[in-house]
Amino acid sequence: AQSVAQPEDQVNVAEGNPLTVKCTYSVSGNPYLFWYVQYPNRGLQFLLKYITGDNLVKGSYGFEAEFNKSQTSFHLKKPSALVSDSALYFCAVRREDSNYQLIWGAGTKLIIKP
Amino acid sequence: NAGVTQTPKFQVLKTGQSMTLQCAQDMNHNSMYWYRQDPGMGLRLIYYSASEGTTDKGEVPNGYNVSRLNKREFSLRLESAAPSQTSVYFCASSERTSTDTQYFGPGTRLTVL
């Protein structure tokens, strides 16, 4: 079955330190993978996506993600965290049987402490 | 350029009441989506519309109906609200398919008593 897992409900990082938000997926074919961010009381905003090509994808606000096919992972990273990065982060993968549907992870709350 | 707008922002209903959530986008996108967000469950797709004049069921369509009024507008109707429909509802749009960036509205927080 197709699925996405975000194994951490919450990640705490000190400002200035590198951050990683984890995502693993399960699809039988080539995955289309996404990261979105949700700030409090707002809708989701697109960060980055992997469709094909370079395994390291760069996105908005200094974020990047590394696609690892052997580990079926797509972890979100940033070299130096900002307090303003505190938000809810969602990983998603496109359903293999639909051009229009994404399977979403449950979300990871990222807290950056000053 | 407002992007995706939703009305209302908040709503409280009694069990059995009906209501329509409105969504509009000004980006000339072909595809529009309705999601619900519940704590610890991520987003679940209720219905989507791949183009004007078409609608399709998503993961959790029961208890909902939709109308793609024109290319800009996509409404979600609850005919007889139930407490299980208490949630935050998001509308989104994309140029074509879900591999295109989805742009989300600010959400509607619905409580059904």
mmCIF file of N, CA and C in Angstrom, chain A residues 32 34 36 38 41-44 46 49 51 88 90 94 98-102 104-106, chain B residues 31 33 35 37 40 42-43 45 48 50 57 90 96-102 104-106:
data_model
loop_
_atom_site.group_PDB
_atom_site.id
_atom_site.type_symbol
_atom_site.label_atom_id
_atom_site.label_comp_id
_atom_site.label_asym_id
_atom_site.label_seq_id
_atom_site.Cartn_x
_atom_site.Cartn_y
_atom_site.Cartn_z
ATOM 1 N N TYR A 32 6.862 10.732 -6.612
ATOM 2 C CA TYR A 32 6.847 12.196 -6.713
ATOM 3 C C TYR A 32 6.637 12.691 -5.279
ATOM 4 N N PHE A 34 6.958 15.653 -1.988
ATOM 5 C CA PHE A 34 6.740 17.068 -1.724
ATOM 6 C C PHE A 34 6.945 17.368 -0.238
ATOM 7 N N TYR A 36 5.582 20.590 2.313
ATOM 8 C CA TYR A 36 4.812 21.813 2.509
ATOM 9 C C TYR A 36 4.977 22.238 3.968
ATOM 10 N N GLN A 38 3.218 24.714 7.172
ATOM 11 C CA GLN A 38 2.023 25.418 7.648
ATOM 12 C C GLN A 38 2.383 26.242 8.870
ATOM 13 N N ASN A 41 -2.341 29.052 12.064
ATOM 14 C CA ASN A 41 -3.577 29.663 11.550
ATOM 15 C C ASN A 41 -3.466 30.095 10.094
ATOM 16 N N ARG A 42 -2.676 29.380 9.338
ATOM 17 C CA ARG A 42 -2.519 29.678 7.909
ATOM 18 C C ARG A 42 -2.718 28.411 7.090
ATOM 19 N N GLY A 43 -2.912 28.598 5.794
ATOM 20 C CA GLY A 43 -2.918 27.456 4.888
ATOM 21 C C GLY A 43 -1.507 26.971 4.629
ATOM 22 N N LEU A 44 -1.393 25.825 3.957
ATOM 23 C CA LEU A 44 -0.087 25.258 3.663
ATOM 24 C C LEU A 44 0.599 26.027 2.540
ATOM 25 N N PHE A 46 3.935 25.634 -0.267
ATOM 26 C CA PHE A 46 4.873 24.737 -0.927
ATOM 27 C C PHE A 46 6.314 25.118 -0.580
ATOM 28 N N LYS A 49 9.904 20.084 -4.124
ATOM 29 C CA LYS A 49 9.429 18.790 -4.607
ATOM 30 C C LYS A 49 10.533 18.052 -5.350
ATOM 31 N N ILE A 51 10.768 15.329 -8.429
ATOM 32 C CA ILE A 51 10.075 14.606 -9.492
ATOM 33 C C ILE A 51 11.047 13.625 -10.143
ATOM 34 N N LEU A 88 4.559 23.768 11.272
ATOM 35 C CA LEU A 88 4.181 22.374 11.053
ATOM 36 C C LEU A 88 4.583 21.998 9.627
ATOM 37 N N PHE A 90 4.773 19.173 6.489
ATOM 38 C CA PHE A 90 4.111 17.996 5.931
ATOM 39 C C PHE A 90 4.885 17.468 4.730
ATOM 40 N N ARG A 94 2.766 11.590 -4.334
ATOM 41 C CA ARG A 94 1.624 11.487 -5.245
ATOM 42 C C ARG A 94 1.171 10.041 -5.334
ATOM 43 N N SER A 98 -3.336 8.029 -9.460
ATOM 44 C CA SER A 98 -4.076 9.272 -9.685
ATOM 45 C C SER A 98 -3.106 10.413 -9.968
ATOM 46 N N ASN A 99 -3.442 11.241 -10.956
ATOM 47 C CA ASN A 99 -2.633 12.427 -11.217
ATOM 48 C C ASN A 99 -2.973 13.581 -10.293
ATOM 49 N N TYR A 100 -4.007 13.395 -9.496
ATOM 50 C CA TYR A 100 -4.534 14.534 -8.738
ATOM 51 C C TYR A 100 -4.492 14.349 -7.236
ATOM 52 N N GLN A 101 -4.148 13.177 -6.769
ATOM 53 C CA GLN A 101 -4.229 12.935 -5.334
ATOM 54 C C GLN A 101 -2.850 12.733 -4.724
ATOM 55 N N LEU A 102 -2.656 13.384 -3.580
ATOM 56 C CA LEU A 102 -1.443 13.204 -2.792
ATOM 57 C C LEU A 102 -1.779 12.436 -1.527
ATOM 58 N N TRP A 104 -0.661 12.294 2.282
ATOM 59 C CA TRP A 104 0.030 13.210 3.181
ATOM 60 C C TRP A 104 0.482 12.502 4.455
ATOM 61 N N GLY A 105 1.645 12.911 4.941
ATOM 62 C CA GLY A 105 2.060 12.490 6.267
ATOM 63 C C GLY A 105 1.266 13.236 7.322
ATOM 64 N N ALA A 106 1.416 12.801 8.570
ATOM 65 C CA ALA A 106 0.643 13.389 9.671
ATOM 66 C C ALA A 106 1.184 14.733 10.119
ATOM 67 N N SER B 31 -7.142 22.973 -11.809
ATOM 68 C CA SER B 31 -7.518 22.002 -10.790
ATOM 69 C C SER B 31 -7.761 22.667 -9.438
ATOM 70 N N TYR B 33 -9.159 21.676 -5.204
ATOM 71 C CA TYR B 33 -9.236 20.580 -4.237
ATOM 72 C C TYR B 33 -9.901 21.063 -2.954
ATOM 73 N N TYR B 35 -9.794 19.790 1.079
ATOM 74 C CA TYR B 35 -9.185 18.917 2.073
ATOM 75 C C TYR B 35 -9.807 19.197 3.440
ATOM 76 N N GLN B 37 -8.443 18.853 7.562
ATOM 77 C CA GLN B 37 -7.264 18.635 8.390
ATOM 78 C C GLN B 37 -7.708 18.367 9.812
ATOM 79 N N GLY B 40 -3.145 15.203 14.017
ATOM 80 C CA GLY B 40 -2.453 13.921 13.929
ATOM 81 C C GLY B 40 -2.767 13.098 12.699
ATOM 82 N N GLY B 42 -2.819 14.625 9.334
ATOM 83 C CA GLY B 42 -2.439 15.261 8.086
ATOM 84 C C GLY B 42 -3.652 15.767 7.331
ATOM 85 N N LEU B 43 -3.513 15.860 6.037
ATOM 86 C CA LEU B 43 -4.601 16.303 5.176
ATOM 87 C C LEU B 43 -5.264 15.112 4.500
ATOM 88 N N LEU B 45 -8.039 14.283 1.366
ATOM 89 C CA LEU B 45 -8.739 14.872 0.228
ATOM 90 C C LEU B 45 -10.200 14.464 0.257
ATOM 91 N N TYR B 48 -12.049 16.624 -5.524
ATOM 92 C CA TYR B 48 -11.254 17.484 -6.361
ATOM 93 C C TYR B 48 -11.947 17.693 -7.694
ATOM 94 N N ALA B 50 -10.635 18.374 -11.594
ATOM 95 C CA ALA B 50 -9.484 18.452 -12.494
ATOM 96 C C ALA B 50 -9.631 19.575 -13.518
ATOM 97 N N LYS B 57 -14.402 12.110 -6.508
ATOM 98 C CA LYS B 57 -14.269 11.827 -5.097
ATOM 99 C C LYS B 57 -12.806 11.625 -4.726
ATOM 100 N N PHE B 90 -9.628 23.102 4.069
ATOM 101 C CA PHE B 90 -8.777 23.888 3.187
ATOM 102 C C PHE B 90 -9.155 23.647 1.739
ATOM 103 N N ARG B 96 -2.429 22.271 -13.055
ATOM 104 C CA ARG B 96 -3.040 21.099 -13.687
ATOM 105 C C ARG B 96 -3.120 19.972 -12.673
ATOM 106 N N THR B 97 -2.086 19.150 -12.584
ATOM 107 C CA THR B 97 -2.157 17.966 -11.736
ATOM 108 C C THR B 97 -1.557 18.233 -10.358
ATOM 109 N N SER B 98 -1.563 17.219 -9.521
ATOM 110 C CA SER B 98 -1.057 17.390 -8.162
ATOM 111 C C SER B 98 0.462 17.476 -8.110
ATOM 112 N N THR B 99 1.165 17.208 -9.209
ATOM 113 C CA THR B 99 2.605 17.415 -9.208
ATOM 114 C C THR B 99 2.955 18.884 -9.401
ATOM 115 N N ASP B 100 1.971 19.669 -9.815
ATOM 116 C CA ASP B 100 2.158 21.113 -9.826
ATOM 117 C C ASP B 100 1.976 21.637 -8.410
ATOM 118 N N THR B 101 2.595 22.725 -8.099
ATOM 119 C CA THR B 101 2.458 23.327 -6.774
ATOM 120 C C THR B 101 0.997 23.582 -6.464
ATOM 121 N N GLN B 102 0.580 23.168 -5.272
ATOM 122 C CA GLN B 102 -0.768 23.472 -4.813
ATOM 123 C C GLN B 102 -0.718 24.732 -3.952
ATOM 124 N N PHE B 104 -2.821 27.016 -1.286
ATOM 125 C CA PHE B 104 -3.884 26.787 -0.313
ATOM 126 C C PHE B 104 -4.523 28.101 0.139
ATOM 127 N N GLY B 105 -5.814 28.008 0.437
ATOM 128 C CA GLY B 105 -6.511 29.089 1.094
ATOM 129 C C GLY B 105 -6.213 29.104 2.584
ATOM 130 N N PRO B 106 -6.739 30.093 3.315
ATOM 131 C CA PRO B 106 -6.450 30.239 4.748
ATOM 132 C C PRO B 106 -7.206 29.270 5.631
#
